[in-house]
Coordinates of C-alpha atoms in Angstrom, one line a residue:
M20 CA 34.8 -36.7 -45.0
E21 CA 36.0 -33.7 -43.2
Q22 CA 37.3 -30.3 -44.3
G23 CA 39.7 -28.0 -42.6
G24 CA 39.8 -26.7 -39.1
N25 CA 38.5 -23.6 -37.5
G26 CA 41.9 -22.0 -37.4
K27 CA 44.3 -21.3 -34.5
Q28 CA 42.4 -20.2 -31.4
K29 CA 43.7 -18.0 -28.6
G30 CA 40.9 -18.8 -26.1
K31 CA 40.8 -22.0 -24.1
R32 CA 38.5 -24.6 -25.6
K33 CA 36.5 -26.8 -23.3
S34 CA 36.0 -30.4 -24.1
L35 CA 32.5 -31.2 -25.0
R36 CA 32.1 -33.3 -21.8
D37 CA 32.9 -30.2 -19.8
S38 CA 30.6 -27.9 -21.7
V39 CA 27.0 -26.5 -21.5
V40 CA 25.5 -27.7 -24.8
W41 CA 22.2 -26.2 -26.0
I42 CA 20.5 -28.4 -28.6
T43 CA 17.5 -27.4 -30.8
G44 CA 15.3 -30.0 -32.4
A45 CA 16.0 -32.1 -29.3
S46 CA 12.7 -33.8 -29.2
S47 CA 13.4 -36.4 -31.9
G48 CA 15.8 -37.7 -34.5
I49 CA 19.4 -36.5 -34.5
G50 CA 18.8 -34.0 -31.7
E51 CA 17.4 -36.6 -29.4
A52 CA 20.3 -39.0 -30.1
M53 CA 22.9 -36.3 -29.5
A54 CA 21.2 -35.4 -26.2
Y55 CA 21.6 -38.9 -25.0
D56 CA 25.3 -39.1 -26.0
F57 CA 26.1 -35.7 -24.5
S58 CA 24.4 -36.7 -21.2
R59 CA 26.4 -40.0 -21.1
M60 CA 29.6 -37.9 -21.6
G61 CA 28.7 -35.8 -18.5
A62 CA 27.9 -32.6 -20.3
R63 CA 25.2 -30.2 -19.0
I64 CA 22.6 -29.9 -21.7
I65 CA 19.7 -27.7 -22.6
L66 CA 16.9 -29.3 -24.6
S67 CA 14.8 -27.1 -26.9
A68 CA 12.0 -27.8 -29.4
R69 CA 8.3 -26.9 -29.7
R70 CA 6.9 -30.0 -27.9
T71 CA 7.4 -29.7 -24.2
D72 CA 6.0 -33.2 -23.5
E73 CA 8.5 -34.8 -25.9
L74 CA 11.4 -32.8 -24.4
E75 CA 10.3 -34.1 -20.9
R76 CA 10.4 -37.6 -22.4
V77 CA 13.9 -37.1 -23.7
K78 CA 15.0 -35.6 -20.4
R79 CA 13.8 -38.7 -18.5
N80 CA 15.7 -41.0 -20.9
C81 CA 19.0 -39.1 -20.5
E82 CA 21.7 -40.5 -18.3
G83 CA 23.5 -38.6 -15.5
P84 CA 22.2 -36.3 -12.8
E85 CA 18.8 -34.8 -13.5
E86 CA 20.1 -31.3 -12.5
N87 CA 22.4 -31.5 -15.6
I88 CA 19.5 -31.3 -18.0
R89 CA 17.2 -28.3 -18.5
I90 CA 14.3 -27.7 -20.9
I91 CA 13.6 -24.5 -22.8
P92 CA 10.7 -24.9 -25.2
L93 CA 11.0 -22.7 -28.3
D94 CA 9.6 -22.2 -31.8
L95 CA 12.2 -21.2 -34.4
S96 CA 9.6 -19.5 -36.5
E97 CA 9.0 -17.0 -33.6
T98 CA 12.2 -15.2 -34.2
D99 CA 11.3 -12.2 -31.9
S100 CA 11.3 -14.6 -28.9
L101 CA 14.7 -16.0 -29.4
T102 CA 16.8 -13.3 -27.7
G103 CA 14.8 -14.0 -24.6
K104 CA 15.4 -17.8 -25.0
A105 CA 19.1 -17.2 -25.2
S106 CA 19.0 -15.2 -21.9
E107 CA 17.1 -18.2 -20.4
A108 CA 19.7 -20.6 -21.6
I109 CA 22.6 -18.5 -20.2
A110 CA 20.8 -18.2 -16.9
C111 CA 20.6 -22.0 -16.4
W112 CA 24.3 -22.2 -15.4
G113 CA 25.6 -18.7 -16.1
E114 CA 27.1 -19.8 -19.4
V115 CA 26.5 -21.6 -22.7
D116 CA 29.5 -23.2 -24.4
V117 CA 28.0 -24.8 -27.4
L118 CA 24.9 -24.0 -29.6
L119 CA 23.9 -27.0 -31.6
N120 CA 21.5 -25.8 -34.3
N121 CA 19.6 -28.9 -35.2
G122 CA 15.9 -27.8 -35.5
G123 CA 14.3 -27.7 -38.9
M124 CA 11.9 -29.2 -41.4
S125 CA 12.0 -30.8 -44.8
Q126 CA 9.8 -30.8 -48.0
R127 CA 8.4 -33.0 -50.6
A128 CA 6.9 -30.9 -53.3
L129 CA 7.6 -29.9 -56.9
A130 CA 9.1 -26.4 -57.1
A131 CA 6.4 -25.2 -59.6
E132 CA 3.6 -26.3 -57.3
A133 CA 4.9 -25.3 -53.8
E134 CA 2.7 -22.6 -52.4
M135 CA 4.5 -19.4 -51.3
P136 CA 3.3 -19.5 -47.6
V137 CA 4.7 -23.0 -47.3
I138 CA 8.0 -21.9 -48.9
R139 CA 8.2 -19.0 -46.4
R140 CA 7.4 -21.3 -43.5
I141 CA 10.3 -23.6 -44.3
M142 CA 12.7 -20.7 -44.8
E143 CA 11.5 -19.1 -41.6
V144 CA 12.3 -22.2 -39.5
N145 CA 15.4 -23.6 -41.3
F146 CA 17.2 -20.3 -42.1
F147 CA 15.8 -17.3 -40.4
G148 CA 15.1 -19.0 -37.1
T149 CA 18.5 -20.7 -37.0
I150 CA 20.5 -17.5 -37.7
A151 CA 18.3 -15.5 -35.3
L152 CA 19.1 -17.9 -32.4
T153 CA 22.8 -17.8 -33.3
Q154 CA 22.8 -14.0 -33.3
A155 CA 21.1 -14.1 -29.9
I156 CA 23.9 -16.2 -28.4
L157 CA 26.9 -14.6 -30.2
P158 CA 27.3 -11.6 -27.8
H159 CA 27.7 -14.1 -25.0
F160 CA 30.4 -16.1 -26.9
I161 CA 32.2 -12.9 -28.0
A162 CA 32.3 -11.5 -24.5
R163 CA 33.8 -14.7 -23.2
K164 CA 36.2 -15.2 -26.1
S165 CA 35.0 -18.7 -26.2
G166 CA 32.1 -20.6 -27.9
Y167 CA 31.2 -23.2 -30.5
V168 CA 28.4 -22.9 -33.1
I169 CA 27.4 -26.2 -34.7
V170 CA 24.9 -26.3 -37.6
I171 CA 23.2 -29.5 -38.8
S172 CA 22.9 -28.7 -42.5
S173 CA 22.6 -31.4 -45.2
V174 CA 24.2 -32.8 -48.3
M175 CA 21.2 -30.9 -49.8
G176 CA 23.1 -27.7 -48.9
K177 CA 25.6 -28.7 -51.6
I178 CA 23.5 -30.3 -54.3
G179 CA 19.8 -30.2 -55.5
T180 CA 17.3 -33.0 -56.3
K181 CA 13.6 -33.2 -57.1
Y182 CA 11.0 -32.4 -54.5
R183 CA 13.3 -30.5 -52.1
S184 CA 13.7 -27.0 -53.7
T185 CA 12.9 -24.9 -50.6
Y186 CA 14.6 -27.4 -48.3
A187 CA 17.8 -27.3 -50.5
A188 CA 17.5 -23.5 -50.7
S189 CA 17.4 -23.1 -46.9
K190 CA 20.4 -25.4 -46.5
H191 CA 22.4 -23.6 -49.2
A192 CA 21.6 -20.4 -47.4
L193 CA 22.8 -21.8 -44.1
Q194 CA 26.1 -22.8 -45.8
G195 CA 26.7 -19.3 -47.1
W196 CA 25.8 -17.5 -43.9
Y197 CA 27.8 -19.7 -41.6
D198 CA 30.8 -19.7 -43.9
C199 CA 30.9 -15.9 -43.6
L200 CA 30.3 -16.1 -39.8
R201 CA 33.2 -18.4 -39.4
Q202 CA 35.6 -15.8 -41.0
E203 CA 34.2 -13.1 -38.7
M204 CA 34.5 -15.2 -35.5
Y205 CA 38.2 -16.1 -35.8
E206 CA 39.2 -12.9 -33.9
H207 CA 36.7 -13.7 -31.2
D208 CA 37.9 -17.4 -30.7
V209 CA 34.5 -18.7 -31.6
D210 CA 34.4 -21.9 -33.7
V211 CA 31.8 -22.7 -36.4
S212 CA 31.2 -26.2 -37.8
L213 CA 28.8 -27.1 -40.6
V214 CA 27.6 -30.7 -40.5
C215 CA 26.3 -32.2 -43.7
P216 CA 24.4 -35.5 -43.1
G217 CA 23.5 -37.8 -45.9
F218 CA 20.5 -40.0 -45.3
V219 CA 19.7 -40.7 -41.6
K220 CA 16.7 -42.7 -40.4
T221 CA 14.6 -40.1 -38.7
S222 CA 11.0 -38.9 -39.0
I223 CA 12.0 -35.8 -41.0
T224 CA 10.6 -37.2 -44.2
L225 CA 7.4 -38.3 -42.5
N226 CA 7.0 -34.7 -41.2
S227 CA 7.9 -33.0 -44.5
L228 CA 5.6 -30.4 -46.0
T229 CA 3.9 -31.0 -49.3
A230 CA 3.1 -28.2 -51.8
D231 CA 0.0 -27.0 -49.8
G232 CA 1.6 -27.5 -46.4
K233 CA 0.1 -30.9 -45.5
T234 CA 2.3 -33.5 -43.9
Y235 CA 3.9 -35.9 -46.3
A236 CA 3.4 -38.8 -43.9
R237 CA 5.6 -41.3 -45.8
M238 CA 9.1 -42.6 -45.2
G239 CA 11.5 -42.0 -48.1
D240 CA 13.5 -44.8 -49.5
G241 CA 16.8 -43.1 -48.6
Q242 CA 15.8 -42.6 -44.9
S243 CA 14.2 -46.0 -44.5
K244 CA 17.5 -47.8 -45.4
A245 CA 19.9 -45.3 -43.8
M246 CA 21.9 -45.3 -40.6
S247 CA 20.1 -44.6 -37.4
A248 CA 20.3 -41.3 -35.6
E249 CA 22.2 -43.1 -32.8
T250 CA 24.9 -44.3 -35.2
F251 CA 25.1 -40.8 -36.8
S252 CA 25.6 -39.2 -33.4
R253 CA 28.3 -41.6 -32.4
K254 CA 30.1 -40.9 -35.6
L255 CA 29.7 -37.1 -35.3
I256 CA 30.8 -36.4 -31.7
P257 CA 34.5 -37.3 -32.1
K258 CA 34.6 -35.1 -35.2
L259 CA 33.0 -32.2 -33.2
E260 CA 35.8 -32.6 -30.6
K261 CA 38.2 -31.7 -33.4
R262 CA 36.0 -28.7 -34.4
K263 CA 36.3 -29.2 -38.1
A264 CA 34.9 -26.5 -40.4
E265 CA 32.8 -29.0 -42.4
I266 CA 31.8 -32.6 -41.6
F267 CA 30.1 -35.0 -43.9
I268 CA 28.6 -38.3 -42.6
G269 CA 26.4 -40.7 -44.6
G270 CA 26.5 -43.4 -47.2
P271 CA 27.2 -43.4 -50.9
E272 CA 25.2 -40.2 -51.3
I273 CA 28.1 -38.2 -49.8
A274 CA 30.0 -38.9 -53.1
T275 CA 27.6 -36.5 -54.8
V276 CA 29.3 -33.6 -53.1
W277 CA 32.6 -34.6 -54.7
L278 CA 31.0 -35.4 -58.0
K279 CA 29.4 -31.9 -58.2
R280 CA 32.9 -30.3 -57.7
L281 CA 34.6 -32.6 -60.2
S282 CA 31.9 -32.8 -62.9
P283 CA 28.6 -31.0 -62.4
A284 CA 27.4 -32.2 -65.7
L285 CA 28.0 -35.8 -64.7
L286 CA 26.2 -35.4 -61.4
N287 CA 23.3 -33.8 -63.3
A288 CA 23.1 -36.8 -65.6
V289 CA 23.1 -39.2 -62.7
L290 CA 20.4 -37.3 -60.8
K291 CA 18.3 -36.9 -64.0
R292 CA 18.0 -40.7 -64.2
A293 CA 17.7 -41.4 -60.4
K294 CA 14.6 -42.4 -58.7
V295 CA 14.1 -39.7 -56.1
T296 CA 11.5 -40.0 -53.3

């Protein structure tokens, strides 16, 4: 399911294979899979996440010339550092064409029990860190009259289920912020795409935070039976080439987005009876 385009652009768009692509959350899951696909395409890529050793592993497994891959470790919760990280990214090749905001964390906790420091931590990474990094790169895009901001959001940015209140809140917040940004960027020829995955088999559930901030350390049923990150990436990249405003990729769970629009009461009845893990 795709929605709309990013409007008529005056600037010259580069194909993704000719672009410098900066990927956050590149040390595992969707970010890692996309790094491999972009490297196969011939793009120059910048890999970012907290764990330098894992970024080095991903770099070794990428295809193409080693000089086409750079590493910039970063922590999205350290928002004051992100302007400097953007300068580092631009300095790699003198330009960045695409920022792929993929870094984030999930949650498994009842809303009434989640401790406020844990709520703040999730919002800091998923929302504040993501928009701070985007703000850091936007002057570069605006000055060049060219750029592409991609945000890996979630179906949870459109609906809500048990145990994911803060995660859903962070994704709903991303949807609103980037919808507004898209309107503001038309005149600067900068595209904005929101990607809403359904279930994808990654470690995000294993690494989810519980009410007191401990690691959940279990694989949810939805993730365990879902498409792989590699399949997701292969489905996503052709859609990114079209620069659609919104992109939905997943299984039957994608239908919940339509159901909420058509009949919120019916969706609520379905979710009320559903087994959610």
